[in-house]
Structure formats: C-alpha cells, structure tokens
XYZ file of C-alpha atoms in Angstrom:
747
model
C 0.310 0.153 -0.268
C 1.694 3.565 -0.916
C 2.473 5.643 2.185
C 1.338 8.732 0.686
C 0.024 10.109 3.658
C 3.331 12.471 6.272
C 2.988 12.004 9.808
C 4.780 14.496 11.302
C 4.838 15.294 15.178
C 7.119 17.487 17.388
C 7.242 18.383 21.487
C 8.784 20.716 23.279
C 9.305 19.674 27.167
C 6.544 17.651 27.230
C 7.093 15.338 30.062
C 10.159 13.365 29.391
C 10.106 14.381 25.799
C 11.993 17.009 26.029
C 12.253 16.967 22.228
C 10.859 14.649 20.380
C 10.431 15.126 15.935
C 8.826 13.005 14.647
C 8.611 13.032 10.178
C 6.499 9.513 8.943
C 4.950 8.024 5.630
C 2.688 6.400 6.520
C -0.418 4.424 4.335
C -3.274 5.400 6.736
C -3.597 6.579 9.822
C -4.312 2.463 12.052
C -1.492 3.167 13.780
C 0.667 1.011 17.333
C 3.820 1.995 19.906
C 5.069 0.096 21.650
C 6.798 2.254 24.484
C 8.856 1.193 27.494
C 7.367 1.662 30.854
C 8.500 5.443 31.911
C 9.353 6.869 28.067
C 6.274 8.843 27.809
C 3.741 7.321 25.615
C 0.764 8.772 28.795
C 2.230 12.274 27.958
C 1.361 12.551 24.350
C -1.681 10.591 25.277
C -3.004 13.736 27.665
C -2.369 15.914 25.105
C -4.222 14.396 22.515
C -6.936 15.166 25.448
C -6.090 18.714 26.649
C -7.904 19.148 22.723
C -11.838 17.255 23.366
C -11.591 19.016 27.012
C -14.463 21.073 27.059
C -13.174 22.953 29.550
C -8.348 23.625 30.720
C -7.588 24.612 33.211
C -3.873 25.669 34.544
C -3.223 22.373 36.431
C -3.239 21.085 32.768
C -0.123 22.905 31.865
C 1.441 21.697 35.177
C 0.724 18.149 34.659
C 2.147 17.549 31.410
C 5.414 20.057 31.690
C 8.488 18.100 32.518
C 10.176 18.345 35.756
C 11.929 22.247 35.674
C 10.569 23.511 31.781
C 8.306 26.979 32.385
C 7.432 25.830 28.982
C 6.500 23.867 26.292
C 4.951 23.537 22.737
C 2.852 20.482 20.827
C 3.042 21.096 16.983
C 1.554 17.711 15.327
C 0.834 17.955 10.963
C -0.896 15.742 8.909
C -0.794 15.578 5.073
C -2.560 13.580 2.104
C -0.863 13.117 -1.436
C -4.525 12.093 -2.548
C -5.449 15.468 -1.075
C -2.524 17.796 -1.513
C -4.851 21.175 -0.197
C -5.415 19.792 3.063
C -3.064 20.390 5.313
C -4.248 19.378 8.938
C -2.757 20.796 11.497
C -2.922 20.960 15.882
C -1.364 23.454 18.018
C -0.973 24.792 21.290
C 1.915 26.202 24.482
C 2.392 25.652 28.134
C 3.490 27.621 30.013
C 3.429 27.202 34.347
C 0.528 28.044 36.263
C -1.150 28.600 33.369
C -3.996 28.330 30.994
C -2.885 26.266 27.677
C -3.529 27.724 24.570
C -4.379 25.756 21.486
C -3.496 28.471 19.117
C -4.268 25.809 16.065
C -6.881 22.849 15.281
C -7.026 22.843 11.118
C -7.337 19.044 12.264
C -10.907 18.934 11.276
C -11.048 15.752 13.506
C -12.781 14.544 17.057
C -10.761 13.405 19.228
C -12.126 10.848 21.839
C -9.260 9.761 24.363
C -9.362 6.431 26.657
C -6.121 7.049 29.524
C -5.567 6.761 33.328
C -6.767 10.488 33.469
C -10.327 9.142 31.551
C -10.756 6.723 34.192
C -10.525 8.828 37.413
C -12.051 11.453 35.883
C -15.115 9.744 34.187
C -16.169 6.069 36.705
C -13.031 5.736 39.131
C -14.122 8.982 40.470
C -17.802 8.260 40.719
C -17.374 5.034 41.609
C -18.437 3.422 38.690
C -21.290 4.951 38.579
C -21.421 7.042 35.057
C -23.236 10.031 34.388
C -26.060 10.254 33.055
C -25.794 13.832 32.097
C -26.108 13.128 28.174
C -28.166 15.696 26.324
C -29.214 16.699 23.095
C -29.599 14.264 19.262
C -27.662 12.930 16.789
C -28.688 14.512 13.988
C -29.919 13.053 9.978
C -32.215 10.158 11.676
C -34.632 12.372 14.051
C -37.130 14.949 13.700
C -36.097 17.476 14.893
C -36.651 21.546 15.718
C -36.289 22.598 12.515
C -37.367 26.592 14.232
C -33.084 27.760 13.654
C -32.653 26.091 9.894
C -36.054 27.933 9.198
C -34.662 31.341 10.507
C -31.012 30.554 9.124
C -33.505 30.162 5.721
C -35.219 33.972 6.110
C -32.259 35.665 6.889
C -30.052 34.451 3.732
C -32.781 34.942 1.553
C -33.375 38.792 2.579
C -29.323 38.359 2.324
C -29.208 37.618 -0.880
C -32.213 40.430 -1.869
C -30.065 42.716 -0.384
C -26.863 41.824 -2.140
C -28.816 41.549 -5.800
C -29.865 44.985 -5.170
C -26.460 46.189 -5.061
C -25.796 44.258 -8.007
C -28.160 45.287 -10.063
C -27.077 49.599 -9.689
C -23.415 48.141 -10.671
C -24.987 46.657 -14.066
C -26.830 50.072 -14.348
C -24.043 52.310 -13.929
C -21.822 50.115 -16.953
C -24.558 50.388 -19.177
C -24.728 54.000 -18.206
C -20.885 54.669 -18.838
C -21.538 52.480 -22.506
C -24.124 55.221 -23.099
C -21.966 57.773 -22.085
C -19.353 56.721 -24.778
C -23.064 57.137 -27.271
C -22.670 53.632 -27.485
C -25.362 51.529 -30.676
C -28.125 50.131 -27.397
C -29.150 47.284 -30.148
C -25.078 46.202 -30.083
C -25.214 42.271 -29.278
C -22.548 43.422 -26.637
C -23.928 45.414 -25.421
C -26.747 44.009 -25.167
C -24.696 41.143 -22.771
C -24.158 43.505 -19.983
C -26.238 41.894 -17.896
C -27.606 40.783 -14.178
C -28.275 36.655 -15.874
C -24.707 36.525 -17.487
C -22.374 37.435 -14.626
C -24.299 34.172 -13.297
C -23.340 31.612 -16.591
C -20.810 30.000 -16.237
C -20.787 29.595 -20.286
C -20.889 33.486 -20.649
C -17.580 34.701 -22.080
C -16.404 37.483 -23.057
C -12.317 37.852 -24.724
C -10.796 41.597 -24.046
C -7.893 41.790 -22.996
C -7.174 45.642 -23.215
C -8.489 47.996 -20.019
C -12.271 49.901 -20.437
C -9.950 53.139 -19.583
C -7.241 52.390 -21.546
C -10.106 51.788 -24.054
C -11.694 54.324 -23.479
C -8.873 56.852 -24.411
C -7.724 54.787 -27.599
C -11.755 56.311 -28.143
C -11.101 59.573 -27.795
C -7.774 59.364 -30.434
C -10.332 58.539 -32.710
C -12.363 60.902 -32.837
C -9.820 63.179 -33.622
C -8.134 61.839 -36.118
C -7.850 64.875 -38.719
C -9.999 64.684 -41.897
C -7.459 65.029 -44.031
C -4.297 62.559 -42.708
C -2.905 61.088 -46.231
C -2.337 58.127 -46.303
C 1.045 55.871 -46.150
C 3.344 55.039 -48.594
C 4.588 52.040 -48.574
C 8.494 51.436 -48.803
C 10.088 49.928 -51.869
C 11.646 46.509 -52.700
C 14.735 45.893 -53.530
C 16.286 44.261 -56.513
C 17.143 41.322 -56.935
C 20.627 40.857 -58.701
C 22.604 39.239 -60.728
C 25.772 41.616 -59.402
C 26.677 39.164 -57.601
C 26.339 35.945 -59.497
C 28.444 38.217 -62.419
C 31.169 38.728 -59.477
C 31.313 34.702 -59.385
C 31.769 33.604 -62.699
C 34.324 36.514 -63.168
C 36.502 35.107 -59.628
C 35.975 31.705 -60.996
C 36.624 31.797 -65.188
C 41.110 32.645 -65.799
C 41.794 34.624 -68.576
C 45.580 35.256 -71.150
C 47.819 37.487 -69.613
C 48.790 40.688 -71.562
C 52.271 39.725 -72.937
C 53.089 43.716 -72.807
C 56.340 44.047 -69.872
C 54.992 43.075 -65.827
C 56.217 46.747 -65.246
C 54.834 48.048 -67.995
C 51.002 46.716 -66.643
C 51.614 48.162 -63.164
C 52.072 50.946 -63.408
C 48.930 51.370 -66.848
C 47.006 49.195 -63.650
C 47.357 51.270 -60.954
C 45.547 53.806 -63.011
C 44.313 52.285 -65.746
C 40.299 53.811 -65.607
C 42.388 57.023 -65.918
C 43.756 56.095 -69.205
C 41.204 54.676 -70.182
C 39.261 58.203 -69.666
C 41.682 59.917 -71.487
C 41.729 57.570 -74.830
C 38.047 57.714 -74.602
C 38.214 61.722 -75.630
C 41.546 61.831 -77.780
C 41.437 63.253 -80.454
C 44.155 62.160 -82.522
C 44.173 64.831 -85.691
C 44.636 67.685 -82.772
C 48.131 66.223 -81.417
C 46.949 67.657 -78.408
C 46.503 66.301 -74.619
C 42.891 66.161 -73.493
C 43.668 67.294 -70.151
C 47.007 69.629 -70.055
C 46.215 70.561 -73.997
C 50.419 70.527 -74.381
C 51.307 69.165 -78.038
C 51.991 65.186 -77.576
C 55.807 65.288 -78.689
C 56.508 61.708 -80.813
C 57.667 60.280 -77.124
C 54.736 60.544 -76.190
C 52.551 59.767 -79.365
C 54.448 56.199 -78.570
C 53.220 55.858 -75.107
C 49.049 55.989 -76.040
C 50.405 53.378 -79.137
C 51.547 51.133 -75.479
C 48.291 52.067 -73.849
C 46.591 51.295 -76.595
C 47.308 47.695 -77.482
C 47.479 47.338 -73.341
C 44.166 47.965 -73.572
C 43.079 46.245 -76.275
C 44.123 42.936 -74.705
C 42.252 39.906 -72.942
C 43.802 41.066 -68.870
C 43.037 45.053 -69.649
C 39.491 43.834 -70.725
C 38.899 41.399 -67.828
C 40.460 44.358 -65.552
C 37.874 47.160 -66.695
C 35.506 44.198 -66.258
C 36.402 43.744 -61.971
C 36.311 47.924 -62.088
C 32.925 47.776 -63.335
C 31.923 44.648 -60.829
C 32.826 46.843 -58.096
C 30.943 50.642 -59.202
C 28.705 48.083 -59.755
C 28.059 46.501 -56.635
C 29.058 50.162 -54.484
C 25.814 51.148 -56.604
C 22.806 48.155 -55.764
C 24.624 48.788 -51.729
C 23.912 52.812 -51.842
C 20.732 51.557 -53.850
C 19.823 49.107 -50.631
C 20.731 52.056 -48.145
C 18.888 54.837 -49.465
C 15.643 52.460 -48.601
C 16.007 51.529 -45.476
C 16.206 55.484 -44.785
C 12.643 56.317 -46.555
C 11.299 53.127 -44.611
C 12.930 54.728 -41.016
C 10.769 57.670 -42.640
C 7.919 55.805 -43.393
C 8.418 53.872 -40.322
C 8.205 57.472 -38.138
C 5.358 58.232 -39.926
C 3.145 55.538 -39.312
C 4.119 55.509 -35.440
C 2.939 58.848 -35.618
C -0.870 58.469 -37.191
C -0.574 54.272 -34.966
C -2.971 55.853 -32.063
C -6.105 57.301 -34.696
C -6.809 53.218 -35.092
C -7.145 51.803 -31.908
C -7.336 47.935 -34.010
C -3.584 48.447 -34.879
C -2.508 50.659 -31.861
C -0.783 47.478 -31.023
C 0.752 46.099 -34.366
C 4.290 47.763 -35.114
C 6.484 47.827 -38.514
C 8.762 45.408 -38.213
C 12.472 46.385 -38.097
C 14.191 46.574 -41.479
C 18.243 44.666 -40.930
C 20.683 47.811 -41.272
C 22.787 47.283 -43.939
C 26.173 47.408 -41.979
C 24.870 43.677 -40.783
C 27.065 42.568 -44.180
C 30.117 45.186 -44.372
C 32.558 42.401 -43.290
C 30.522 40.019 -46.610
C 31.268 43.146 -48.835
C 35.143 43.483 -47.778
C 35.392 40.195 -48.982
C 34.213 40.642 -52.626
C 36.425 44.126 -52.509
C 39.124 41.641 -51.537
C 38.942 38.884 -54.408
C 38.180 41.140 -57.001
C 41.081 42.836 -56.141
C 43.048 40.155 -55.756
C 41.329 39.126 -59.815
C 42.773 42.452 -61.285
C 46.283 41.537 -60.344
C 46.226 38.382 -62.055
C 43.587 37.495 -64.417
C 44.878 34.201 -64.696
C 44.367 32.606 -61.467
C 40.622 31.149 -60.708
C 39.513 32.678 -57.146
C 36.163 30.790 -56.902
C 36.188 29.898 -53.118
C 33.988 29.286 -49.656
C 34.136 32.291 -48.052
C 32.950 34.577 -51.698
C 30.181 32.694 -51.736
C 29.020 32.897 -48.306
C 29.100 36.959 -48.876
C 27.663 36.682 -51.849
C 24.588 34.231 -49.786
C 24.383 36.485 -46.890
C 24.334 39.099 -49.459
C 21.175 37.134 -51.063
C 19.280 36.137 -48.186
C 19.541 39.329 -46.367
C 17.534 41.262 -49.477
C 15.408 37.659 -49.602
C 14.601 38.733 -45.884
C 13.828 41.950 -46.602
C 11.719 42.221 -49.004
C 9.516 39.330 -47.210
C 9.645 42.466 -44.328
C 8.699 44.607 -46.547
C 5.648 43.045 -47.864
C 4.198 42.293 -44.898
C 4.576 45.696 -43.520
C 3.089 46.849 -46.711
C 0.017 44.640 -45.477
C -0.035 46.347 -42.030
C 0.501 49.864 -43.964
C -2.865 48.857 -46.579
C -4.634 47.622 -43.489
C -4.122 51.021 -42.083
C -4.880 53.361 -44.874
C -8.000 51.012 -45.538
C -9.192 52.099 -41.126
C -8.392 55.273 -42.094
C -10.553 55.261 -45.629
C -13.183 53.811 -43.570
C -13.808 54.967 -39.939
C -17.534 54.105 -39.228
C -16.611 50.086 -38.986
C -13.243 51.200 -36.977
C -15.366 52.534 -34.762
C -17.980 49.853 -34.362
C -15.275 47.489 -33.967
C -14.430 50.249 -30.623
C -18.278 49.610 -29.893
C -18.060 46.353 -29.372
C -14.520 46.119 -27.775
C -15.306 48.338 -25.101
C -18.840 46.532 -24.390
C -16.590 43.344 -23.513
C -13.659 45.797 -21.403
C -17.041 47.428 -19.243
C -18.562 43.694 -18.468
C -15.063 42.587 -17.741
C -14.081 44.885 -15.668
C -17.696 44.679 -13.842
C -17.451 41.056 -14.262
C -13.796 41.358 -11.824
C -15.187 44.273 -9.352
C -18.001 42.392 -8.271
C -16.509 39.271 -8.364
C -17.091 39.085 -4.015
C -20.789 40.460 -4.243
C -20.981 37.588 -6.984
C -19.203 35.191 -5.114
C -21.329 35.937 -1.997
C -24.822 35.886 -4.316
C -24.009 32.064 -5.905
C -23.548 31.040 -1.861
C -26.279 32.618 -0.783
C -28.327 30.479 -3.315
C -26.742 27.614 -2.715
C -27.007 27.281 1.516
C -30.457 28.138 0.735
C -30.906 25.086 -1.405
C -28.499 23.190 0.467
C -30.949 24.733 4.118
C -34.057 23.812 1.612
C -32.878 19.998 0.328
C -31.422 19.294 4.890
C -34.962 20.943 6.030
C -37.142 18.773 4.139
C -35.044 15.930 5.244
C -34.397 16.405 8.666
C -38.806 16.005 8.256
C -38.692 13.373 7.557
C -36.041 11.643 9.677
C -36.636 9.751 13.231
C -34.745 11.655 15.817
C -31.814 9.995 17.948
C -31.419 10.530 21.448
C -27.340 10.284 21.967
C -27.922 9.425 25.593
C -30.617 6.025 24.379
C -27.562 5.401 21.644
C -24.689 6.088 24.530
C -27.233 3.109 26.695
C -27.729 0.930 23.610
C -23.328 0.493 22.712
C -22.889 0.008 26.569
C -25.020 -2.450 27.647
C -23.836 -4.538 23.750
C -20.560 -3.644 25.129
C -20.602 -5.576 27.972
C -22.461 -8.360 27.064
C -19.479 -8.823 25.179
C -17.181 -9.231 27.255
C -19.411 -10.537 31.072
C -22.382 -12.581 29.395
C -24.939 -12.213 31.695
C -22.625 -11.850 34.590
C -22.936 -7.616 34.384
C -25.510 -6.140 32.688
C -26.615 -1.663 32.423
C -30.027 -0.220 34.072
C -31.002 2.590 31.866
C -33.398 3.867 34.278
C -30.924 4.400 37.341
C -27.863 4.420 34.971
C -26.031 1.460 36.683
C -24.524 -1.107 36.773
C -26.120 -4.834 37.519
C -24.735 -7.337 39.176
C -27.344 -10.274 38.376
C -29.523 -8.383 38.622
C -28.529 -6.661 41.856
C -28.610 -2.900 41.362
C -25.019 -1.338 42.438
C -26.196 1.768 42.717
C -22.685 2.834 45.628
C -20.880 -0.146 45.856
C -20.108 -1.177 42.021
C -16.088 0.036 42.613
C -16.201 -3.136 45.269
C -17.918 -5.434 43.592
C -15.644 -5.251 40.484
C -12.393 -6.299 39.967
C -9.199 -3.989 38.854
C -9.319 -5.716 35.627
C -13.451 -5.897 35.095
C -12.722 -2.049 36.156
C -10.255 -1.199 33.407
C -12.830 -3.493 31.119
C -16.074 -1.544 32.032
C -13.946 1.960 31.746
C -13.441 1.220 27.664
C -16.095 -0.357 27.054
C -18.030 3.448 28.885
C -14.911 5.718 27.007
C -16.450 3.687 23.343
C -20.404 3.751 23.891
C -19.549 7.345 25.384
C -18.578 8.644 22.103
C -21.774 9.414 20.362
C -22.531 12.081 22.868
C -19.778 13.967 20.934
C -21.352 13.345 17.180
C -24.564 15.866 16.768
C -24.536 14.827 13.559
C -24.098 11.911 10.882
C -20.776 12.415 9.035
C -19.245 13.061 12.485
C -18.736 9.996 13.057
C -16.253 10.051 10.467
C -13.666 12.586 11.894
C -13.452 10.968 15.188
C -9.357 9.927 15.765
C -9.477 7.297 18.675
C -6.111 7.236 21.323
C -6.255 3.999 23.286
C -3.380 4.751 25.544
C -3.399 0.325 27.745
C -6.758 -0.771 27.254
C -5.222 -4.079 29.221
C -4.213 -2.750 32.418
C -4.644 -5.930 35.052
C -7.257 -7.771 32.151
C -6.962 -11.554 32.317
C -4.809 -12.415 29.006
C -9.044 -13.917 27.290
C -9.890 -9.848 27.748
C -6.999 -9.180 26.095
C -8.316 -10.552 22.927
C -11.343 -9.184 23.246
C -10.370 -5.632 24.088
C -8.122 -6.306 20.756
C -11.508 -7.261 18.686
C -13.529 -4.781 19.802
C -10.886 -2.118 18.939
C -10.938 -4.159 15.415
C -14.589 -3.121 14.847
C -15.006 -0.098 15.906
C -15.609 1.213 12.336
C -18.642 -0.912 12.755
C -20.036 0.104 15.738
C -19.683 3.407 14.239
C -19.559 2.929 11.350
C -17.153 4.889 9.789
C -15.507 4.803 6.220
C -11.880 5.824 7.496
C -10.956 4.320 11.336
C -8.760 6.596 12.739
C -6.933 5.078 15.690
C -3.685 5.863 17.795
C -2.899 2.463 20.442
C 0.157 3.170 22.665
C 0.997 -0.127 24.658
C 3.867 -1.423 26.754
C 2.885 -4.447 26.605
C 5.321 -6.904 24.081
C 1.578 -9.394 23.864
C -0.528 -7.458 23.060
C 1.097 -4.907 20.875
C 1.889 -8.700 18.663
C -1.964 -9.441 19.042
C -2.960 -6.156 17.858
C -0.119 -6.705 14.184
C -0.903 -10.122 13.607
C -5.209 -9.494 13.866
C -4.471 -6.181 11.928
C -6.244 -3.890 14.117
C -3.297 -1.767 13.165
C -1.239 -1.199 9.617
C 2.073 0.282 10.717
C 4.260 -0.803 14.368
C 6.414 1.607 16.062
C 8.325 1.811 18.829
C 8.733 5.302 20.671
C 12.585 5.418 21.635
C 15.119 8.391 22.464
C 13.288 11.060 21.674
C 11.805 9.682 17.980
C 9.294 6.613 16.863
C 11.219 4.266 14.445
C 9.850 1.227 12.684
C 9.133 -2.379 15.164
C 10.025 -5.224 13.914
C 8.790 -8.821 13.239
C 11.223 -10.385 15.194
C 10.842 -8.335 18.561
C 7.114 -8.945 18.838
C 6.295 -12.345 16.278
C 9.517 -13.795 17.137
C 8.246 -17.570 15.816
C 6.631 -16.269 12.006
C 10.889 -15.001 11.874
C 12.344 -17.915 13.904
C 10.786 -20.469 10.793
C 11.381 -18.416 8.868
C 15.326 -18.446 8.707
C 14.700 -22.185 9.137
C 12.604 -21.920 5.823
C 15.568 -20.088 3.690
C 17.967 -22.511 5.275
C 17.049 -25.265 4.351
C 15.986 -23.755 0.690
C 19.568 -22.026 0.440
C 18.089 -18.976 -0.155
C 20.159 -17.907 3.302
C 22.832 -18.611 5.304
C 22.929 -20.235 8.655
C 24.061 -18.496 11.793
C 24.398 -18.162 15.205
C 21.352 -17.967 16.123
C 19.940 -20.845 13.153
C 20.401 -23.394 16.441
C 18.327 -21.102 18.533
C 15.597 -20.996 15.650
C 15.387 -24.673 15.623
C 14.399 -25.092 19.699
C 11.813 -22.289 19.640
C 10.093 -23.466 16.736
C 9.835 -27.008 18.460
C 8.851 -26.139 21.248
C 6.470 -23.634 20.719
C 5.006 -26.917 18.756
C 5.074 -29.186 21.446
C 3.653 -26.821 23.454
C 1.139 -26.214 21.536
C 0.232 -30.319 20.769
C 1.470 -31.669 22.696
C 2.492 -30.813 25.692
C 1.945 -33.714 28.234
C 5.719 -34.819 26.414
C 9.213 -33.367 26.716
C 10.285 -32.309 24.025
C 13.010 -35.417 23.898
C 10.134 -37.536 23.397
C 8.330 -35.112 20.649
C 11.243 -35.081 18.105
C 11.218 -39.073 18.033
C 8.034 -38.507 16.496
C 9.267 -36.697 14.187
C 10.325 -38.580 10.397
C 14.325 -38.236 10.211
C 14.776 -36.465 13.137
C 16.391 -39.813 15.237
C 18.387 -40.410 11.229
C 19.715 -36.645 12.226
C 22.776 -37.816 14.675
C 23.251 -34.439 15.966
C 20.188 -32.521 15.305
C 19.006 -32.749 19.597
C 22.724 -32.072 20.064
C 22.581 -29.137 17.843
C 19.937 -27.222 18.898
C 20.707 -27.483 22.901
C 24.625 -26.646 22.612
C 23.564 -23.701 20.670
C 21.265 -22.556 22.474
C 23.670 -22.823 25.569
C 26.953 -20.435 26.916
C 29.212 -22.957 26.600
C 33.232 -22.049 25.751
C 33.799 -23.776 22.143
C 37.564 -23.875 20.943
C 36.998 -24.424 17.047
C 33.726 -24.881 15.389
C 31.304 -27.741 16.592
C 28.818 -28.514 13.695
C 29.516 -27.235 10.162
C 27.472 -25.314 7.817
C 25.944 -28.524 5.991
C 25.597 -30.420 9.525
C 22.643 -26.717 10.261
C 21.603 -27.266 7.234
C 20.863 -30.997 7.504
C 18.549 -30.293 11.121
C 16.952 -26.921 9.214
C 15.699 -29.449 6.607
C 14.389 -31.412 8.980
C 12.951 -29.276 10.253
C 11.384 -27.398 7.691
C 9.906 -30.362 6.220
C 8.212 -31.384 8.379
C 6.252 -27.877 9.603
C 5.524 -28.399 5.570
C 4.250 -31.768 5.975
C 1.821 -31.134 9.362
C 1.509 -27.020 9.521
C 2.035 -26.057 5.318
C 0.037 -23.153 6.271
C 2.545 -21.895 7.891
C 5.465 -21.643 5.598
C 2.178 -20.423 3.260
C 2.271 -17.216 5.337
C 5.948 -16.698 5.183
C 6.749 -16.760 1.694
C 4.028 -15.168 0.643
C-alpha cells in the first residue's frame, strides 16, 4: 500500500519528551506505538486529550510540562498526497501556572482519548456509576426542531435580495458608462451586459485591454484629422545579378597580356584614368585632352602602347572587374536609400498609429541594418582586387560564396519584411478611409471590456450571491430531509452501545440499568458499591466499554462519525488474557460499530504481547516503537519471534540464507512451540522422536541444545552443511503437518 500520508509530530518539554521530533510516511492512520514504562506515552495521550476538554485549567499545563521546565509546545501536522490542498494541523503551547493556549486546530478531527485520566475523571471518581447527564440528539435520523434552520433560511434570502439589488445597481452604472460614449443600444455586446450573464458560467467574453485604456483610444479615434494622407509603402530591394556575375568572373581563368609586367603594373594602377583619356583623345589635334599640351613623338608612342594594352584580354577583364565593383557599390547605395526611406515611413506610422485603435499594438517590423554585411562586401571587393592583379587564376572559394549568399539572403529577408509591412500599411489606410467600421469594432470592445471590469470588481458580491443561492438550496433540502427523519437520542445510543459491549465481555454477569444509570450484578443494582464489587481488571474493561459508548455524546450529526480519531493508551491494564483478546476485537470492529468509512486510531501500549496481538490480527497497519525522542519502525522479530525463527529455518533449508549463530536457537524455539501447542504433556525429547528423519539426524538434538546455551568452544562444533541438514528436517516437518505456516512466510 502506498505510503501517501505524512505524519509529523514534535514536542518541546512535554514530560520526558524534551525534544521529540518525528516525521514518518505511512499508508493509514491506524497506528500502534510500543513504549516501555517511563518513555512518555501517557504524556502523548494527555496532549491529545487536552484538545477535547471543555474547560482548560492551569493544572493541565503543569501536568504536561517536563519537570524543571516552565514552557513547552506540541505540534501535529498530517498531509495526504491524495488531498494535496488539505493540511491538518494542531498546535498548542503550555506555560507553568497558565491555561494552555491552543493556537491552531485545523484537523477537523474529533479526538477521543482513553487513558488513566479518563478512567479517573469519568468512572473511578464516580465509583463506577457513569454520569447520566447526556443531552441532545444526533441529527440525520431524528425529527428535530427546525426553527433555527428556517430562521437561517429566511435570513439568507433577505441577504440575497439586498446583494442582488446592489449588483443590479452596478450593472445599471456599467450601461450608463456605455451610453455616455454614444454606443448604440442594439449592439449585441451592449445587450449582453445584464445581471444573468454575470452568473452564466458558459458566457465568457474575450478582451485583453482595460476599459479605461479603450476609452483613451475612443477619444483618439474621434480626434483623427480629416486630411490625413495615406501612408506610402516602402520600395522593394531589387534582386541583383551582380553577385552572380562576380562569382563567374572570379572563377574564370583568363590569358595574361604579353606586355612587360612593369609597364602593366603602371597601367593597372591608373587604368581608369588612361581609359578615360583614350576615349576623349583627338589624334588629329595632337594635343593632350587633360593638359592641352602638344603631344611629342614619345608621348604618341606611349599612347600607342596604351592602346595595344587596352585591346588585350587582361585589360578588358580588369575593366570588367572595375565595372563589377562600381555596380556592387551602386546597389549597396540604393539599399541604404531604401532603408532610410523605411525609417521615415515608420516614423509616420508610429505618429498616426494612435488614431486606429485596432492597430495600436501592431508595429511595423524593423528592417535589418546593411552594416551587418560590411564584412561580406569587404571580402568580395578584396577578391575582385586580387583578380585584377592576376586574371590567370581562379579565385572562387567558400568565403566569397558565403559572403555573396549572405547578401542575397539579406535581400530576400528584407523583401519579406517589406511585404508584411505593406499589409499593415494597407490595413492602416483602409481603416483610416473607412472609419465607421473601426468605430463599430472599438465600441464592441468597449462593451466587452466594461463587462469584464464589472465581473472582476464585483467578483466578491457575485460569489456571495452564488453562496447564498447554494446555502438556500442546501437548507431547503436539509429541512425537507430532516422533517422526514426520526430523531436519535445521544443518551439512548450511549446506553445501547454500553449494554452491547458489556454483554460481549461479561455475558449475563454484568448488565446496565438505563433508568438508574447503574451497573447490575446478576440483577442487583450496584448504585454505590460497584467499585467494591468489580475486580481491577473488570474496572478496566467497564471503563473502556463506557469510553467507546460515550463517543455518541460528542456526535452532533451522522457525518461526524467520520471525523473520529481514537487515541487509546493501554486499555488492557490488569486484564486476564482472554479479556485482552476481547478488547482487541472490540477495537478491531470500531469502524463497524460507528459506521466509519476510514478508521483513525493510535494505540499506545507497554505490553509486548498486546502489541503482538493487534499486529497479528491486523488491527493496526503501522507499528512503531517510541525510543530516544522519536518514533521508529518496530521490527517483526521483536513481536512475532516464532514467525521470524521459522522464516530463518525455511530460508536456510532452501539455500537462500546461510546458517548463523542464532540458527540452533531458532530450531529449538520452533520445536518447543509446536510441542507445547499440540502435545504439552510430552517432553521435548520424546516429541522430537515422532518427527520424520529426526532420529536419523544424529546431531540435530545436540545442535539445538548446545547452540542455545552458553559454553566455551575452541573450534567450530558443527559445519554449515550439518546445520542446513537440521533445518531441512524441521522445515519438512512443518511443511508436511502445518503447511499454512510456510505459506504465510513465503507470501
């Protein structure tokens, strides 16, 4: 079973518990706690009993406090993963000569505590003549006076009427706010603002903005200038082929000129200048087009060399390189102009955006700055310059291709953004030019926002009205139900249960007279001498029976039975063994006796045999021992030795466990226990002779005797194989004659 319950208990200066601190995971609140005398179990039961006392006194604090201490505390916390939102807590503080202060009790439990204090106050002090002063009825099965419920019903109905009028006033105020904005009354969203829709769980409107913010937009819409011009769209970036041409050019290999390299170098450094001069040169005039001086023979010869160079492939390709650089730069310049133009469009949009409420939160998307491509342009230009220096090599590489790819991708992305922005700009222009549609949309939003605001500000009142309606429904149903039921007297239930329990324990020896509220011994009333007639064990039993029966006194309605939490401290004091079993069985049937769905129970005891009984009979699910100021899990070997000894022997015989120094004692324990149960008149030695293969195992008898008693040995007397052989004999005997015992320990 899953341990989904967390049980936390801490005390400070509570009897011997100066600092008890326990946090355990358990599967149910059916707990047994074993504690030796003097370890403080009674102080724990007294702490729980403090909660159920009608009047607290200073002596309650003094009795609980550790000797020599002046203050203390008690804290209990129970949580369950099945109910994550429920935290059950109990806290109180105690100070010497002061009344205990119960600061927190959110458990919802009705604690019923049985201990010596209960016996002394409720029976011993009254000479075992219980008090008959039990008044009241348990609701749910009784025809009761319903005046209180009907008065409460009338009160809630008046409260509902008042709150309803208040809320209707708030609805009227919301409608007036919309009327002041000249919103048409035939608008569907306007008509939805009514009292009933505030309580309709299926009616929900969606509007994210506040009513006050939409009023601001309403006023801005009214102030829209009549002559506001349409916003223009940004130009698209032209798709370029220049980058493709550059890739082809860089990759292609050309033939170099045959002219001397030093002469070519001079020309390359000023090729554009030379090309320009050649274009405008008039050969017939024999004058320089730049300085206008007469061209001598050497100058004319140089010009012929220029013409020869420029007519060759190398010069033509260098010219192409220069042209590509110029084109690339020109396109970049054009992109920069478009980006600059977009900035102006964006400024204009942001300035006029406020006039169109439906676009107030929709901004144009930013275009990415061209400077992010600076490094890419640099790479391309550098490669072109390298090509000019040597046109005979291919300069196509991944860096250049990546740079060109980045530029092309940037152009594509910016055009996509321009496309998206153009839709926003078109929407702006359309709405501006059809303002009546924009006003209608805004008016609907104003209605929805005002409804949401009304629902939010009046949420508490709406909840109150819902609660009133729910209470009215519940009360009306409850009144009807109670009017049809029969009443049950608490006193009658106590008498019935007490009588039933006495019969279970004593048969006809003791009974109870409901008129005098006295015990009867064989038809003789024990009005004043019950304490003299009853034995100590019988007194303990009578007290426990009355404790259980008196539980009805603390129940006001049937569902209260499921709030019960029993704390039982050593109920078997001075009892005979058969009474101990009877007491155990009564505890086991508490859930049936009170029709409890989930039993909550803590049994405290210093009697190990009683602890063993309540465990074996599954009266409790969780077993602990109180030691060293905390609760520790109680092992089976302490409370059920026979079962654990048998488990050891069987596992050794099966080869799943090795023999140990305790194995001989386990063998003896099992055989002696069975001997006393089925043949107590026969000595152990004779009894063992009846067991199959016992006599054939020549060392088994000496093994279990020698191994169970102290003796000095200088060497190991028995091998593991010998011991296993003995375990085989005993395990086979139990399996043959008492197979159920083996079944229990192997399941």
